[in-house]
PDB file of C-alpha atoms in Angstrom:
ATOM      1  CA  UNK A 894     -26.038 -72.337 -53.072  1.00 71.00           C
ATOM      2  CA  UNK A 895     -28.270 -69.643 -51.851  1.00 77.00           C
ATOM      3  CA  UNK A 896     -25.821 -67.342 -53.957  1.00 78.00           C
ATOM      4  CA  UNK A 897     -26.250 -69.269 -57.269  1.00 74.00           C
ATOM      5  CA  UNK A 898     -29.644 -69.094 -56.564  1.00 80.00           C
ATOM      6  CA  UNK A 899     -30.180 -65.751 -56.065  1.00 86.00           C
ATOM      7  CA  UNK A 900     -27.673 -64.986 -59.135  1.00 83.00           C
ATOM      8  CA  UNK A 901     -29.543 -66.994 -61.189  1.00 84.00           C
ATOM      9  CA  UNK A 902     -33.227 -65.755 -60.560  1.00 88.00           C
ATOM     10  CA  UNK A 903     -31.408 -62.051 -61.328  1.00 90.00           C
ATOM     11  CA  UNK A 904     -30.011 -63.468 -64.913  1.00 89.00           C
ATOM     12  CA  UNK A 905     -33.457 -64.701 -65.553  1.00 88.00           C
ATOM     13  CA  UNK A 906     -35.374 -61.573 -64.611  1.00 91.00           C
ATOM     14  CA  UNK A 907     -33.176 -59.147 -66.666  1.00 93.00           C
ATOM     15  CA  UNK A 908     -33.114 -61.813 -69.618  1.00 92.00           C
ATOM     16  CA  UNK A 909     -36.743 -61.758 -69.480  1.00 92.00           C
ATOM     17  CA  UNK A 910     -37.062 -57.784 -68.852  1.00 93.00           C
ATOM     18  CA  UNK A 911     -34.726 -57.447 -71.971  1.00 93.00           C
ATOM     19  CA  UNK A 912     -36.289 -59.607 -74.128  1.00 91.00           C
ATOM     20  CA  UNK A 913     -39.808 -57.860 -73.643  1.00 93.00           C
ATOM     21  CA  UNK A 914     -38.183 -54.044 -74.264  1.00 94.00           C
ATOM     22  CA  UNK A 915     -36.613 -55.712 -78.003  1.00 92.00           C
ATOM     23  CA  UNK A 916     -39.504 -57.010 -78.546  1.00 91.00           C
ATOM     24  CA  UNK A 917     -41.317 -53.938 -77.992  1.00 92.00           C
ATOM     25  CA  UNK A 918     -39.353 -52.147 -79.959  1.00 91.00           C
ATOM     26  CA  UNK A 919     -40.285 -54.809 -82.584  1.00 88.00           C
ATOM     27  CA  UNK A 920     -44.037 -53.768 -82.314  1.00 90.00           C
ATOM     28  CA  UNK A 921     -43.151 -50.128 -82.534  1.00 88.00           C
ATOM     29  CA  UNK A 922     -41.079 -50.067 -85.789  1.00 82.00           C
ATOM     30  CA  UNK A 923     -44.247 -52.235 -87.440  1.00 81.00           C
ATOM     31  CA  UNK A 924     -46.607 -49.310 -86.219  1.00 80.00           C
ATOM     32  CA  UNK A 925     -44.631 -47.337 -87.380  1.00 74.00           C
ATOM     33  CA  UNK A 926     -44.939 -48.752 -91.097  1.00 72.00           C
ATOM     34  CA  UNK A 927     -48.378 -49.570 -90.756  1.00 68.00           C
ATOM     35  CA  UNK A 928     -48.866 -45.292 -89.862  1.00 67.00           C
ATOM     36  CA  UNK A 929     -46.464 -44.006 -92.395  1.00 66.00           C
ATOM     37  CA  UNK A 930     -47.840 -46.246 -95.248  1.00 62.00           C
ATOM     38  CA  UNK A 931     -51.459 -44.394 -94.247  1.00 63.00           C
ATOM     39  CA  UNK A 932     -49.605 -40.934 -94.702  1.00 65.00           C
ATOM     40  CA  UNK A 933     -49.600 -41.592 -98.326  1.00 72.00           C
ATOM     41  CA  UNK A 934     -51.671 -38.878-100.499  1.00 81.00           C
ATOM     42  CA  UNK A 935     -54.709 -39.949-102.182  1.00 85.00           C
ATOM     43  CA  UNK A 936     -53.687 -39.992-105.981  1.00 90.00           C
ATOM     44  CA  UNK A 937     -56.244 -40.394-108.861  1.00 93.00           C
ATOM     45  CA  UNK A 938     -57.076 -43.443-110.060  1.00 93.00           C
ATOM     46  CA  UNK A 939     -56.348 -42.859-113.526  1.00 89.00           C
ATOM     47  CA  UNK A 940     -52.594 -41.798-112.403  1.00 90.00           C
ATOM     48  CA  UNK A 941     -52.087 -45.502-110.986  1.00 91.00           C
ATOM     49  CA  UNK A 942     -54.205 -47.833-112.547  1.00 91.00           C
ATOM     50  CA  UNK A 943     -56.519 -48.819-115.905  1.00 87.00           C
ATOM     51  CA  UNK A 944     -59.393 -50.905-116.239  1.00 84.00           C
ATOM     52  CA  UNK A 945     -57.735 -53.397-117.685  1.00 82.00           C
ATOM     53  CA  UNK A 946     -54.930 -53.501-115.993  1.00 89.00           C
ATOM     54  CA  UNK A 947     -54.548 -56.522-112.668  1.00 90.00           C
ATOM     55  CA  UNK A 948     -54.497 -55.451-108.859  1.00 90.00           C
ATOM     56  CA  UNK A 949     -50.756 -55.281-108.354  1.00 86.00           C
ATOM     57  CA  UNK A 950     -49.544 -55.613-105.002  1.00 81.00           C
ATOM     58  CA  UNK A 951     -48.345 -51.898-104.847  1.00 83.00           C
ATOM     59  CA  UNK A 952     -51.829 -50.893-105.242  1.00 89.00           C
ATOM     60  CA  UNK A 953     -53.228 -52.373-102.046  1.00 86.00           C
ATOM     61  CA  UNK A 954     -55.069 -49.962 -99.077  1.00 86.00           C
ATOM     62  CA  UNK A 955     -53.828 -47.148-101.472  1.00 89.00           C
ATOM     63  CA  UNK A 956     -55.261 -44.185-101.046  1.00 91.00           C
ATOM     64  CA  UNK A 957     -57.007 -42.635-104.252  1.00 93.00           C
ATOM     65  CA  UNK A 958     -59.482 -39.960-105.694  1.00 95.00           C
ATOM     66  CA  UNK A 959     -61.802 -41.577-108.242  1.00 94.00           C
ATOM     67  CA  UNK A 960     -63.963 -39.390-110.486  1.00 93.00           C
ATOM     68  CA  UNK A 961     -67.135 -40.870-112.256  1.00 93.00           C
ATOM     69  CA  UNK A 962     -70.603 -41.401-111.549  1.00 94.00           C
ATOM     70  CA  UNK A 963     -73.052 -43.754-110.328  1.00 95.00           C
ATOM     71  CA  UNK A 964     -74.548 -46.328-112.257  1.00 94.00           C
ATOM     72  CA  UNK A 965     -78.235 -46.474-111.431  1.00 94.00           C
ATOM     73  CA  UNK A 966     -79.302 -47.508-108.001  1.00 94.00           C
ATOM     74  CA  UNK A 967     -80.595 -51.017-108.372  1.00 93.00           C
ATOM     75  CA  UNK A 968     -77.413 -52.191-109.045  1.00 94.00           C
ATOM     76  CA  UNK A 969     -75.879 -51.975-105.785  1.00 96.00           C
ATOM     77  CA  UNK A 970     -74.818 -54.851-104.240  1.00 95.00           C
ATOM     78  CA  UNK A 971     -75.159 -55.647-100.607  1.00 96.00           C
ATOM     79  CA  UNK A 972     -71.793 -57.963 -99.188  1.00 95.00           C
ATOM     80  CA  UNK A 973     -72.585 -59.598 -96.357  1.00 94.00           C
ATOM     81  CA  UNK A 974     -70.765 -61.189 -93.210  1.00 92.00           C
ATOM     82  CA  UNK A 975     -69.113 -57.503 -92.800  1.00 94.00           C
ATOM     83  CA  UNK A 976     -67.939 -57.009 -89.113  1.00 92.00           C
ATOM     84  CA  UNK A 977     -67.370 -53.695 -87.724  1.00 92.00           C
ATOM     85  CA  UNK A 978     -67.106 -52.259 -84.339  1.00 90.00           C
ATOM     86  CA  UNK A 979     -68.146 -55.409 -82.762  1.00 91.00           C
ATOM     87  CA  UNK A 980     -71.291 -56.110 -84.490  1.00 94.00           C
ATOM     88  CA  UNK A 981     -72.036 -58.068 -88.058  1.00 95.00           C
ATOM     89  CA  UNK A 982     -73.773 -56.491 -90.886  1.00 95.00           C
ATOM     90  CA  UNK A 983     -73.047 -55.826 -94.192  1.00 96.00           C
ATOM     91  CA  UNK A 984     -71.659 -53.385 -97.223  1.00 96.00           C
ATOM     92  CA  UNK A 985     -73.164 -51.400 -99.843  1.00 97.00           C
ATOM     93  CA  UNK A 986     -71.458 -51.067-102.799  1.00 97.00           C
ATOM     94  CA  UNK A 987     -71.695 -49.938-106.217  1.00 96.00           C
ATOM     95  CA  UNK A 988     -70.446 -49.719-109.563  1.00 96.00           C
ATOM     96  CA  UNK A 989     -68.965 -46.152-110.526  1.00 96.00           C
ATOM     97  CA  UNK A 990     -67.949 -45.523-113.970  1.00 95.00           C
ATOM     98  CA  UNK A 991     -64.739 -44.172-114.145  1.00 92.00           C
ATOM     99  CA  UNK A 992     -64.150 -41.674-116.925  1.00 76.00           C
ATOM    100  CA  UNK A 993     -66.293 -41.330-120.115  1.00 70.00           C
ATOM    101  CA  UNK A 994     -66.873 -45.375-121.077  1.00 71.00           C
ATOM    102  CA  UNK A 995     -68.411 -48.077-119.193  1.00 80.00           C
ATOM    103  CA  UNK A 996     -65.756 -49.277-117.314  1.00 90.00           C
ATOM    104  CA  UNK A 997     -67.017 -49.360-113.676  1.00 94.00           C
ATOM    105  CA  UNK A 998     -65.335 -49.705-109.846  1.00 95.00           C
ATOM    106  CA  UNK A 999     -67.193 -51.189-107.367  1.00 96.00           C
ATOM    107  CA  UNK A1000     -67.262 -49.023-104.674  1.00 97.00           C
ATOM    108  CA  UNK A1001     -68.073 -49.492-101.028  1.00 97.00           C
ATOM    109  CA  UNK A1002     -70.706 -46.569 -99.857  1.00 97.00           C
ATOM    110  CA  UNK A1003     -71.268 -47.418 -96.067  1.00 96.00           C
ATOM    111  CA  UNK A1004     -71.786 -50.257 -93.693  1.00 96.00           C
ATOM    112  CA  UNK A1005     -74.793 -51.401 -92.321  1.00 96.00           C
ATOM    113  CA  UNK A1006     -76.517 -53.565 -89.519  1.00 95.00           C
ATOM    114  CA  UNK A1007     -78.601 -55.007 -91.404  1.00 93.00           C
ATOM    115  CA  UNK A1008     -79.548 -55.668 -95.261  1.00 93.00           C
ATOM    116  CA  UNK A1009     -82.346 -52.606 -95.913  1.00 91.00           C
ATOM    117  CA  UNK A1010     -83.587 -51.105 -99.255  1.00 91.00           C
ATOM    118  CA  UNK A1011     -80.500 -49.670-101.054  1.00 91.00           C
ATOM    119  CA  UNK A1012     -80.445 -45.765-100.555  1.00 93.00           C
ATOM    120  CA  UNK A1013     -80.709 -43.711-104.340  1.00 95.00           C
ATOM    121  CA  UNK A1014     -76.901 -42.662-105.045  1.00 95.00           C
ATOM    122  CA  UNK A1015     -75.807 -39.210-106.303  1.00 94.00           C
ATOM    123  CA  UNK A1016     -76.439 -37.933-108.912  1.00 92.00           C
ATOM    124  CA  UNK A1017     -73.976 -36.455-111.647  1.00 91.00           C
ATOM    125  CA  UNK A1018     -70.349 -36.334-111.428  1.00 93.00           C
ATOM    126  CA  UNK A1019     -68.938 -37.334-108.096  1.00 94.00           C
ATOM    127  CA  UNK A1020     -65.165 -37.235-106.769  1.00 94.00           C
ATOM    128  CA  UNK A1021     -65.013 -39.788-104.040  1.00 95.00           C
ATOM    129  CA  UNK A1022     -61.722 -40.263-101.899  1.00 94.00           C
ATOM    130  CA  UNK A1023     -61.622 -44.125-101.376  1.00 94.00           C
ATOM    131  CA  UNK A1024     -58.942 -46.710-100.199  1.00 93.00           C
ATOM    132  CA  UNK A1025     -58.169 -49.686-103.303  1.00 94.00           C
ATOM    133  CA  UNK A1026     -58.583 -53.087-101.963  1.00 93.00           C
ATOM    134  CA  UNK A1027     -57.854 -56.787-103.620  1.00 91.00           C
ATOM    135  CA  UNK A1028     -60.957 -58.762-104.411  1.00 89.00           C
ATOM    136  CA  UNK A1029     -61.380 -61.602-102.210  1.00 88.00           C
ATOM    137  CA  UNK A1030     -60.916 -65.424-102.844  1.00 82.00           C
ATOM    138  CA  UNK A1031     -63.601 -67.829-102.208  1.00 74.00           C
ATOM    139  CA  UNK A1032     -66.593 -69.651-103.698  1.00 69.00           C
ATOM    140  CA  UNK A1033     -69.471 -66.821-102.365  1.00 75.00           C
ATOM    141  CA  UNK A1034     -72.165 -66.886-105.024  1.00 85.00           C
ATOM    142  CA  UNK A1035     -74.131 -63.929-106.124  1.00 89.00           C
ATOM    143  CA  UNK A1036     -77.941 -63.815-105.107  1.00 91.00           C
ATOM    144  CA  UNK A1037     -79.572 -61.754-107.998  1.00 89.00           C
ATOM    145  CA  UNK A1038     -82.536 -61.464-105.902  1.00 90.00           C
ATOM    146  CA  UNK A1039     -81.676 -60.461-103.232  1.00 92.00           C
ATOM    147  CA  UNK A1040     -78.745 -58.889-104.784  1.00 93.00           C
ATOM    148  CA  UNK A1041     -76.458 -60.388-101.944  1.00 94.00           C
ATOM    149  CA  UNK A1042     -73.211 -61.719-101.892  1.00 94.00           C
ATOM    150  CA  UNK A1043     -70.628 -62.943 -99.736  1.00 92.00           C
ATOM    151  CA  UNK A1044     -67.365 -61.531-100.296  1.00 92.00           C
ATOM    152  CA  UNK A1045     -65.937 -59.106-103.288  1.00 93.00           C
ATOM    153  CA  UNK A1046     -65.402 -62.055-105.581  1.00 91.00           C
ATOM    154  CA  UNK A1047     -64.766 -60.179-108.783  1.00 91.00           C
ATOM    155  CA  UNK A1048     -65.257 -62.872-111.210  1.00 88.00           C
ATOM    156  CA  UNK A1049     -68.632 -63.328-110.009  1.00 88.00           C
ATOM    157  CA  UNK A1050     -69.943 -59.881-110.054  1.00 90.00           C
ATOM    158  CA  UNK A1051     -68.228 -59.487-113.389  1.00 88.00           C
ATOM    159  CA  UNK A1052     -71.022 -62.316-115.072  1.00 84.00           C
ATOM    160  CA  UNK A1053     -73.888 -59.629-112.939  1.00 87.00           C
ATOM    161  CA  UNK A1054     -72.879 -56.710-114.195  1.00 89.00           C
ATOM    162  CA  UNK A1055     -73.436 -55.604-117.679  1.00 87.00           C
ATOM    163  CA  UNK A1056     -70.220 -53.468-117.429  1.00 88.00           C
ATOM    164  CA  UNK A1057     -66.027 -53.899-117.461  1.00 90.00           C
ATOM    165  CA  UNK A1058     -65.003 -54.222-113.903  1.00 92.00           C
ATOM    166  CA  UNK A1059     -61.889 -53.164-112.063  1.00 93.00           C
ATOM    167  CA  UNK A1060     -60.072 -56.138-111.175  1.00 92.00           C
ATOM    168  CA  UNK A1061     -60.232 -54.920-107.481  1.00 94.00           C
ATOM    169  CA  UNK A1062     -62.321 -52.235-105.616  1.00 96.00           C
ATOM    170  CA  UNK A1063     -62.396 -49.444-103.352  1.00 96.00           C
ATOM    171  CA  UNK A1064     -63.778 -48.542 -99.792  1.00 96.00           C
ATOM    172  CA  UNK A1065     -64.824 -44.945 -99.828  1.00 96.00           C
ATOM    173  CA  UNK A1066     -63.711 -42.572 -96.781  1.00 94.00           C
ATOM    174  CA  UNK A1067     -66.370 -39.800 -98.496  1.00 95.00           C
ATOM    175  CA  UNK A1068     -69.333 -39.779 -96.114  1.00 94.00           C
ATOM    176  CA  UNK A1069     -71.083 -37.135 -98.428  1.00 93.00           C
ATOM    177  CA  UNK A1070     -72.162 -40.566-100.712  1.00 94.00           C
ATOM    178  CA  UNK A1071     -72.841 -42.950 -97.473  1.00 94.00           C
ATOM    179  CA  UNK A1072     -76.056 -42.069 -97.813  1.00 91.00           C
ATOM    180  CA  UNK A1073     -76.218 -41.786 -93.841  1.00 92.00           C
ATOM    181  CA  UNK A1074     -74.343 -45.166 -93.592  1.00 95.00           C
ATOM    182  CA  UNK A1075     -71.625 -45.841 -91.262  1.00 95.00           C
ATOM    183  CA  UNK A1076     -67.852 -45.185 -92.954  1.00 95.00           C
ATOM    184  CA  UNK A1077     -66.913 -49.044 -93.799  1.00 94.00           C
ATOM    185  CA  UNK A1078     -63.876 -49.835 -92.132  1.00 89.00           C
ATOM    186  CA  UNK A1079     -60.759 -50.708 -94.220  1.00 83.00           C
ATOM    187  CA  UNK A1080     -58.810 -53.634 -93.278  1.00 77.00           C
ATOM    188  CA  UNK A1081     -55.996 -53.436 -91.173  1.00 70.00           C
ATOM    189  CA  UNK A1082     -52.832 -52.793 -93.352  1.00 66.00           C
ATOM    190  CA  UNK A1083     -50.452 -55.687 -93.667  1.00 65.00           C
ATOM    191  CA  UNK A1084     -46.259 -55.050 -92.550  1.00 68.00           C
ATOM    192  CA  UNK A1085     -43.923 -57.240 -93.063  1.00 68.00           C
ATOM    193  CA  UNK A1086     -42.746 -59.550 -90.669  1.00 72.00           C
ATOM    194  CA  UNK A1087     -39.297 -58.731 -91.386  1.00 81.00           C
ATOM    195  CA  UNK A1088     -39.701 -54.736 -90.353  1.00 78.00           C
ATOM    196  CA  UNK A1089     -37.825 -54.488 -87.306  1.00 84.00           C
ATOM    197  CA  UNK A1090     -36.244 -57.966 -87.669  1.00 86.00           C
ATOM    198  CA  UNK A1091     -32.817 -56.599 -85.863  1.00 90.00           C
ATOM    199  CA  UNK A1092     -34.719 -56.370 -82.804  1.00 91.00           C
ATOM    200  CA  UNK A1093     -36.704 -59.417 -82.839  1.00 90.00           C
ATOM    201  CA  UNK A1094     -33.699 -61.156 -83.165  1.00 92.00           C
ATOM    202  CA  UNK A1095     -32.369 -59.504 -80.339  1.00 90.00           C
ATOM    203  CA  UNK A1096     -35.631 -60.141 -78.052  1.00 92.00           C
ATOM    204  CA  UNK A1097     -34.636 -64.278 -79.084  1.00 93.00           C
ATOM    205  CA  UNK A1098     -31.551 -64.065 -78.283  1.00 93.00           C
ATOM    206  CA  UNK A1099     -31.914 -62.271 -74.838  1.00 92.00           C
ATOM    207  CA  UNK A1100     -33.957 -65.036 -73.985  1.00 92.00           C
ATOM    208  CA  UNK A1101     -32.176 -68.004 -75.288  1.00 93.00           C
ATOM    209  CA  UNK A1102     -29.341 -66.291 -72.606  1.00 91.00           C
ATOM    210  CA  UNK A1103     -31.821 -66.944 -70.399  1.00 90.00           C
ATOM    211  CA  UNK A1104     -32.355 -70.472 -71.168  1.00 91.00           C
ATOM    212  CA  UNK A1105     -28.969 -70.830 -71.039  1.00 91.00           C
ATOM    213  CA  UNK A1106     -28.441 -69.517 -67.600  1.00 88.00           C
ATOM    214  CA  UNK A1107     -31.595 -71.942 -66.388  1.00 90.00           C
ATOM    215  CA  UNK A1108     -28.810 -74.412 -67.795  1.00 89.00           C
ATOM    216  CA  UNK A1109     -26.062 -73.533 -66.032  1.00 87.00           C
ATOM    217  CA  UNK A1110     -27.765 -72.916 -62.746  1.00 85.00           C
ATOM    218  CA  UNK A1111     -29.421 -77.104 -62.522  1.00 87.00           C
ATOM    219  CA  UNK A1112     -25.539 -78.103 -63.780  1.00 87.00           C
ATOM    220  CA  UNK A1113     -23.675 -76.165 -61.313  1.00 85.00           C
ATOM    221  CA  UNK A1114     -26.301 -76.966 -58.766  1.00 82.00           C
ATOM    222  CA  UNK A1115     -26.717 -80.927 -59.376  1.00 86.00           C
ATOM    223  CA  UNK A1116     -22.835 -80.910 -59.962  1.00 80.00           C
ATOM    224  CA  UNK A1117     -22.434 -78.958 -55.950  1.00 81.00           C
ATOM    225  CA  UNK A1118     -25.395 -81.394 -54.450  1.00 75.00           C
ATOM    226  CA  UNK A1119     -23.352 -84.557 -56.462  1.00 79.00           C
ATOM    227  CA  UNK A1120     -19.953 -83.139 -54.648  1.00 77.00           C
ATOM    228  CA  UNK A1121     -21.986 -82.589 -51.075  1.00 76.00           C
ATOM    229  CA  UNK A1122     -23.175 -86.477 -51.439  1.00 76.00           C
ATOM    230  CA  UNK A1123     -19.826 -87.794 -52.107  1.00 75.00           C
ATOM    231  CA  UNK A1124     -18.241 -86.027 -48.922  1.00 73.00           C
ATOM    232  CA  UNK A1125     -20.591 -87.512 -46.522  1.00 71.00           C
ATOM    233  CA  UNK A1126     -20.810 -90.930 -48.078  1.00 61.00           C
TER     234      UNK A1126
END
């Protein structure tokens, strides 16, 4: 018995082991993604996408160049709730007409602690290397005066603005128009579950072995104490 015993902790242990190394493997191959999908050049905007054209999926976290201008300075838009390196505070952001019309991309300029006076923008033509994002869902409401919202619900800016919106917006990586604000973070980008599946797989089935040898070892054992009983009885 002492034998199964040992046996079976040394099934267990290397099911175990082996079902943590696939399963680290897992994690690496969705790093992996997540780091090659951020090697992608920054294309321009008008390359990829119109202003009335909808946020397709292949468009999200994509890196892009986007030429334009400001629109004036009391038009920013603070977003609020915005977490970032621990703390909360809230975005800046601001139309940007794109090209020679009035069709305008809400960009995010910086991140800040706290809700301040918006900083003037640039003026003139500015290039800005920013990262497209999907406008949230949700029911935040505008605050015209406090110019304060919630979340980047499109719909509702679109009834503020007096100008055609993008149907998403960006999160600029320039810190030349931050205005001294901290870089906003972009968020995380999203893999696939299914990226590495082969070795998840493999991590489940390691450890269903091991179930299975948990099995086998109370069977044989209850089976050997069962045949002990009977002997002396």
């Amino acid at each position: 018995m002492l034998g199964l015993h040992l046996f079976a902790v040394a099934v267990l242990v290397a099911c175990i082991v082996a079902g943590l190394w696939q399963l680290g493997v897992y994690d690496s191959h969705q790093k992996h993604q997540r780091d090659e999908s951020r090697k992608v050049a920054a294309a321009p905007l008008a390359d990829l996408w119109g202003p009335d054209q909808p946020f397709g999926g292949r468009l999200n976290h994509r890196p892009v160049t986007v030429e334009g201008r400001f629109a004036p300075a009391d038009e920013q838009i603070w977003v609020t709730g915005k977490r970032q390196d621990g703390r909360v505070g809230a975005w800046l952001m601001a139309p940007v007409f794109v090209g020679s019309g009035h069709d305008a991309l809400l960009v995010v300029r910086g991140w800040s602690p706290a809700v301040t006076s918006p900083p003037p923008v640039p003026d003139g033509p500015v290039t800005i290397t920013a990262v497209l994002e999907a406008g949230d869902v949700g029911g935040a409401s505008f605050d015209p005066t406090t110019r304060e919202i919630g979340s980047v619900r499109i719909p509702a800016l679109t009834n503020e603005l007096p100008y055609d919106l993008y149907s998403g917006y960006a999160i600029s990586t320039t810190r030349s128009v931050s205005a001294g604000l901290d870089l906003a973070t972009p968020p995380p980008i999203g893999v696939s579950w299914t990226v590495g599946l082969r070795n998840l797989a493999y991590a489940l089935q390691w450890w269903v072995f091991g179930g299975f040898a948990i099995f086998m070892w109370w069977r044989i054992g209850t089976d050997s104490v069962a045949v002990s009983r009977a002997k002396v009885a």
